[in-house]
CSV table of C-alpha atoms in Angstrom, one decimal:
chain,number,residue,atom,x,y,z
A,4,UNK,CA,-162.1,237.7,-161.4
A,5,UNK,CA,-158.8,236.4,-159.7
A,6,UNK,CA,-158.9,232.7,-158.4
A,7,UNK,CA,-159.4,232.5,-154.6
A,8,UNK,CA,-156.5,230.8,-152.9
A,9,UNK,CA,-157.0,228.7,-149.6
A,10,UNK,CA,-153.9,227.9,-147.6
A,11,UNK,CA,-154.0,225.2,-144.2
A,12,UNK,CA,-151.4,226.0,-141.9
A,13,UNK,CA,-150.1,223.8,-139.0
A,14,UNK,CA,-149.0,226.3,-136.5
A,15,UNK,CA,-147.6,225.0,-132.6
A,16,UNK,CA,-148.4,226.9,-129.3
A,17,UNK,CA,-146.4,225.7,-126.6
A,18,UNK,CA,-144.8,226.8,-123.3
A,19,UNK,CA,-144.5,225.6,-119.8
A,20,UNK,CA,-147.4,224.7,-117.7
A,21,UNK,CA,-149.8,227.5,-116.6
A,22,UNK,CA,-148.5,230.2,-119.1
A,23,UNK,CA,-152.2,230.8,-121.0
A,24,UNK,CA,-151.7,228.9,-124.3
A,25,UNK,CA,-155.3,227.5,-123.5
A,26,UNK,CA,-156.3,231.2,-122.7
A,27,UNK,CA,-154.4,232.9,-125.9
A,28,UNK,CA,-156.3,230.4,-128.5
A,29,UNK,CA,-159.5,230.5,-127.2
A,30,UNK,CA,-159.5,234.1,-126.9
A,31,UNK,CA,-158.1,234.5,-130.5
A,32,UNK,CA,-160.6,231.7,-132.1
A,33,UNK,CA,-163.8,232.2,-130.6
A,34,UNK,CA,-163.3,235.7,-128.6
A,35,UNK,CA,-163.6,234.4,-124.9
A,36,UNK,CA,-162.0,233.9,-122.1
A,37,UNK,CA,-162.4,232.1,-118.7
A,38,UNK,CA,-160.0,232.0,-116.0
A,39,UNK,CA,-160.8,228.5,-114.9
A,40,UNK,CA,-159.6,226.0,-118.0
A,41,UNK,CA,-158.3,223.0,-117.1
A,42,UNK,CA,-154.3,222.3,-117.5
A,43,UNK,CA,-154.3,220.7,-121.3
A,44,UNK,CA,-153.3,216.8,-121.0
A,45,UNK,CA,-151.3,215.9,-124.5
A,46,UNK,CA,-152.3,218.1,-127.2
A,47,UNK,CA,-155.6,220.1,-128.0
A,48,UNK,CA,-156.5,221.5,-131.3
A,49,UNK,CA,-158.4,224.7,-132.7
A,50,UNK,CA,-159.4,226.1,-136.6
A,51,UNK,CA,-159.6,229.5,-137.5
A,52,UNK,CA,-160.2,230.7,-141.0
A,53,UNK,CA,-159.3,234.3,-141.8
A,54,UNK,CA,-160.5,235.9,-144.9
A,55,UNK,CA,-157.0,237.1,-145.3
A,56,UNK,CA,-157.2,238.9,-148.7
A,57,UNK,CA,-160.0,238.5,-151.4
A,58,UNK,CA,-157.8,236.2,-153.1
A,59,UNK,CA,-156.6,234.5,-149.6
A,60,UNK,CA,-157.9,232.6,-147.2
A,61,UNK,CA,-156.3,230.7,-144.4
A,62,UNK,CA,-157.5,228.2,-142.3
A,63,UNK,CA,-154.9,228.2,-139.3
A,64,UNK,CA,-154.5,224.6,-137.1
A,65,UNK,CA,-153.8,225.5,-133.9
A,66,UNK,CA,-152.1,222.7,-132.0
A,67,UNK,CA,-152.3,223.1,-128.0
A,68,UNK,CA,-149.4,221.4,-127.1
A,69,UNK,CA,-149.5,220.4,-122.7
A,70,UNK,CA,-146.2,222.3,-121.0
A,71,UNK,CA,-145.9,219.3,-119.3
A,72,UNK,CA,-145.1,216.9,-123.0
A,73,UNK,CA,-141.7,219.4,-122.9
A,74,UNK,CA,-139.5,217.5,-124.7
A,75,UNK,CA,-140.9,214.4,-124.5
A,76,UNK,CA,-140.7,211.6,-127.3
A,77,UNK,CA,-144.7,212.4,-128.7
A,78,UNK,CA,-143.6,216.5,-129.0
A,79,UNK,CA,-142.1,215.2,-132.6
A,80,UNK,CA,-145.2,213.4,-133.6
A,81,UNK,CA,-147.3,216.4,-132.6
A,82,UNK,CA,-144.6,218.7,-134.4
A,83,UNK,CA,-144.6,217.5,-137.7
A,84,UNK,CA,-145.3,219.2,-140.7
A,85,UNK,CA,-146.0,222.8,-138.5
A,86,UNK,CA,-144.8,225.6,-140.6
A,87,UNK,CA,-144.8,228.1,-137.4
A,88,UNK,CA,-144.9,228.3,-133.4
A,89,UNK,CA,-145.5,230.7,-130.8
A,90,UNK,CA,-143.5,230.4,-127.1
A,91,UNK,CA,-145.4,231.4,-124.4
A,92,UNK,CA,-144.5,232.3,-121.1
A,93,UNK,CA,-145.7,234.0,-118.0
A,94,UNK,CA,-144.1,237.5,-117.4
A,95,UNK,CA,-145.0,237.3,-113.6
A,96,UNK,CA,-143.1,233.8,-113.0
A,97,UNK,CA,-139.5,234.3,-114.0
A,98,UNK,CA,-138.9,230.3,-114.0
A,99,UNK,CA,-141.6,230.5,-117.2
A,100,UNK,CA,-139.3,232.5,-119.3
A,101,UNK,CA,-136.1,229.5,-118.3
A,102,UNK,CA,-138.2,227.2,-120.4
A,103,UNK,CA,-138.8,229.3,-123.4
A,104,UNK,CA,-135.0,228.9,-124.9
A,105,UNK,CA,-135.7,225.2,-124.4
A,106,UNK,CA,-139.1,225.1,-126.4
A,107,UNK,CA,-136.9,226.9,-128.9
A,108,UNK,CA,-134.3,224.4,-129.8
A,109,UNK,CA,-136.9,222.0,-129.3
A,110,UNK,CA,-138.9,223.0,-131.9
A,111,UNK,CA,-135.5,223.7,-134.1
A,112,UNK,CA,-134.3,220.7,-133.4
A,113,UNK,CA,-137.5,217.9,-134.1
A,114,UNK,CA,-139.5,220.3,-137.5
A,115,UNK,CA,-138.4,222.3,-140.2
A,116,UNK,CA,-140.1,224.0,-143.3
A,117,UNK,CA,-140.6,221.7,-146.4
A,118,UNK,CA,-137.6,221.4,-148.5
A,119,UNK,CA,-139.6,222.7,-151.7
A,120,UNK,CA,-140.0,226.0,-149.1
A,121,UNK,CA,-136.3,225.8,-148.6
A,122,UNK,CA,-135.6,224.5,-145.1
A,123,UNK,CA,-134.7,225.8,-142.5
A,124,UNK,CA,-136.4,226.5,-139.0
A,125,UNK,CA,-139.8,227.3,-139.2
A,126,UNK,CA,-140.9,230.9,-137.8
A,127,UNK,CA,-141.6,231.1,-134.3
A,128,UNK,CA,-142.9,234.6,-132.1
A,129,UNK,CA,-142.4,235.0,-128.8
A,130,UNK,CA,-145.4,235.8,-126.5
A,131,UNK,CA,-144.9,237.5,-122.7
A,132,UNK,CA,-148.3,236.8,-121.4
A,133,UNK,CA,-150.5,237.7,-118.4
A,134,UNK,CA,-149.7,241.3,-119.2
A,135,UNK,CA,-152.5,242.7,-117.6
A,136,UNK,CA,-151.0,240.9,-114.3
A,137,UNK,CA,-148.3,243.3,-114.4
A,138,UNK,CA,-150.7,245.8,-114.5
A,139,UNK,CA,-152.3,245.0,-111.5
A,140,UNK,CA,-148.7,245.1,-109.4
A,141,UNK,CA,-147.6,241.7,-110.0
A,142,UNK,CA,-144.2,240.7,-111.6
A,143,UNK,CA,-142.0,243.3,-113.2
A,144,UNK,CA,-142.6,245.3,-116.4
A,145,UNK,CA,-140.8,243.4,-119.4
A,146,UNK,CA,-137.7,245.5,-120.7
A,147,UNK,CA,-138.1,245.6,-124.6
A,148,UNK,CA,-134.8,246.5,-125.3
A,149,UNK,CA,-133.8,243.1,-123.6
A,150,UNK,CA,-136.5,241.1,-125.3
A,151,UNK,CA,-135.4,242.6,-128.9
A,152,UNK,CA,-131.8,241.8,-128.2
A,153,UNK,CA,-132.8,237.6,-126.6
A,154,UNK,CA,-134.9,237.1,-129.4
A,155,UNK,CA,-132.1,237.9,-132.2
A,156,UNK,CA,-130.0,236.0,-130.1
A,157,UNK,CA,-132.7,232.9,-130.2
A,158,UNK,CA,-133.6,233.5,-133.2
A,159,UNK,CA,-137.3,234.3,-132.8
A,160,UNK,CA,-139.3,236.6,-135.6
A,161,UNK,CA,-140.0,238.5,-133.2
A,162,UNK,CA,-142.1,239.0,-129.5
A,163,UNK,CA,-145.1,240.6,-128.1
A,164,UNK,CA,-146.6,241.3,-124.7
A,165,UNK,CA,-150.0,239.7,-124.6
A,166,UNK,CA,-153.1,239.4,-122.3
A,167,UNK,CA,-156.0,237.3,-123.3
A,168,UNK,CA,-157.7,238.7,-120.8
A,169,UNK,CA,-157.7,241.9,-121.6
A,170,UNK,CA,-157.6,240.5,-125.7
A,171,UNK,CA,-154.0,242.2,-125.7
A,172,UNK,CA,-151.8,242.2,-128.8
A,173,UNK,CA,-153.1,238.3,-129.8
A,174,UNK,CA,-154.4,239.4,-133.1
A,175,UNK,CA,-151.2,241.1,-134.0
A,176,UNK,CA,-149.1,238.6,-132.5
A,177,UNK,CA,-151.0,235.8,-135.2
A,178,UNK,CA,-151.1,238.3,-137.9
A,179,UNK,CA,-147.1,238.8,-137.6
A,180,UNK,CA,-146.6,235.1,-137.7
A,181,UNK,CA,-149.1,234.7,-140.6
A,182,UNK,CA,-147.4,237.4,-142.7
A,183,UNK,CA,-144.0,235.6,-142.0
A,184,UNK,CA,-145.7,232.0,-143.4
A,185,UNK,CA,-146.9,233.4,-146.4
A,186,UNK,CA,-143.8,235.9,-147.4
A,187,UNK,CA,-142.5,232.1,-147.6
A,188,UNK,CA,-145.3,230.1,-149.0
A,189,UNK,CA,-145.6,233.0,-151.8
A,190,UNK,CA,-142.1,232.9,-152.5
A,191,UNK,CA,-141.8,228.8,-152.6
A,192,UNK,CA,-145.4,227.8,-153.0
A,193,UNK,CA,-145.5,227.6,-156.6
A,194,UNK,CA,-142.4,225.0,-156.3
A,195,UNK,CA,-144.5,223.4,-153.7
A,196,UNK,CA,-147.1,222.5,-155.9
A,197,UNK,CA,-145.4,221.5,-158.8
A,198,UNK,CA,-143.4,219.0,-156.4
A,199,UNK,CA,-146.8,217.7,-155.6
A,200,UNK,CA,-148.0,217.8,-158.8
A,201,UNK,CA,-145.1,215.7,-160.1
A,202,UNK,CA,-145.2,213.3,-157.4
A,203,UNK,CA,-149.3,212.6,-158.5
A,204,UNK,CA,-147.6,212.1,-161.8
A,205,UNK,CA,-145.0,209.6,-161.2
A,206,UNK,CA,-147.6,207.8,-159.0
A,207,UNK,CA,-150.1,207.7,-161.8
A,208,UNK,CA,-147.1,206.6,-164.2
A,209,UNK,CA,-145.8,203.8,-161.3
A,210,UNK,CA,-149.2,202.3,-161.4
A,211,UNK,CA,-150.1,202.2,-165.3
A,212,UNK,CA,-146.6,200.8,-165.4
A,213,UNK,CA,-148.0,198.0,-162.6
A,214,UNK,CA,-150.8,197.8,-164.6
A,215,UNK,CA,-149.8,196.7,-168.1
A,216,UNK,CA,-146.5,194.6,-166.5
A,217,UNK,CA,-148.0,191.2,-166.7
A,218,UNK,CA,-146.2,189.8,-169.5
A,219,UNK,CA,-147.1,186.6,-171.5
A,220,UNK,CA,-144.7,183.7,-170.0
């Protein structure tokens, strides 16, 4: 019987104010939604664990990160150590999608995967939320062809069209970013864990070393 692997994985939602990041976790972590959350003040968290394979299992952190922290001085604390993102943005106020090129480089620019993983930026999907909005008259139907072409620009994985509302293309959107995470954590993992398991080793080394250094003068 094959060993059962469990992975934790730090992964960032953020966007301007009012966009449904609140909306898109809940829906996606405990299947509900409400239309009357209150605006998130700092940063908000959420765990969901996925029976991914029957070897994997992931627990996923979801951090809730308040569009109003945009680039403030705490977005690097909450950044740290995330190994993916979603941007979100309302597709029925334009100004929404102005901030999401922002919340790109901002992410670029403060966390990156762990060196044992490579570097680099970490993976980050674009969601147009509100979808159902559109639906119902408001704001103008999103133009894939444009969205493809911004997000190889920007350098996102990739984007979907979401509603947690109407539970939308969430679960595809988290399953695309998940695939993404562990291509990489497959690929580097093993490297990952010998780095840790080295750095136990020298620790344990450092302090028998501490231990037995008293001398006799």
């Amino acid at each position: 019987m094959s060993e059962v692997r469990e992975y934790l994985y730090k992964i960032l939602v953020v966007g301007d104010l009012g966009t449904g990041k609140t909306s898109i976790i809940r829906r996606y972590v405990h299947n509900i939604f409400s239309s009357n959350y209150k605006s998130t003040i700092g940063v908000d968290f959420a765990l969901k664990v996925i029976q991914w394979s029957p070897e994997i299992i992931v627990r996923l952190q979801l951090w809730d990160i308040a569009g109003q922290e945009r680039f403030g001085n705490m977005t690097r604390v909450y950044y740290k150590e995330a190994l993916g993102a979603f941007v979100v943005y309302d597709v029925t106020r334009p100004q929404t999608f102005e901030g999401v090129t922002k919340w790109k480089h901002d992410i670029d620019s403060k966390v990156t995967l762990p060196e044992a993983w490579g570097g680099g930026n970490i993976p980050v999907v674009l969601l147009a939320n509100k979808s159902d909005l559109i639906h119902e008259g408001h704001g103008q139907q999103v133009n894939a062809e444009d969205m493809d072409r911004f997000c190889a620009e920007q350098g996102f994985l990739n984007w979907f069209e979401t509603s947690a509302k109407e539970d939308t293309n969430i679960d595809e959107a988290a399953r695309h970013l998940m695939t993404a995470v562990l291509k990489i954590e497959e690929e580097h993992g093993s490297d990952l864990a010998q780095d840790e398991a080295e750095r136990i080793r020298l620790d344990q080394l450092n302090k028998q070393s501490e231990a037995g250094s008293g001398g006799c003068c």
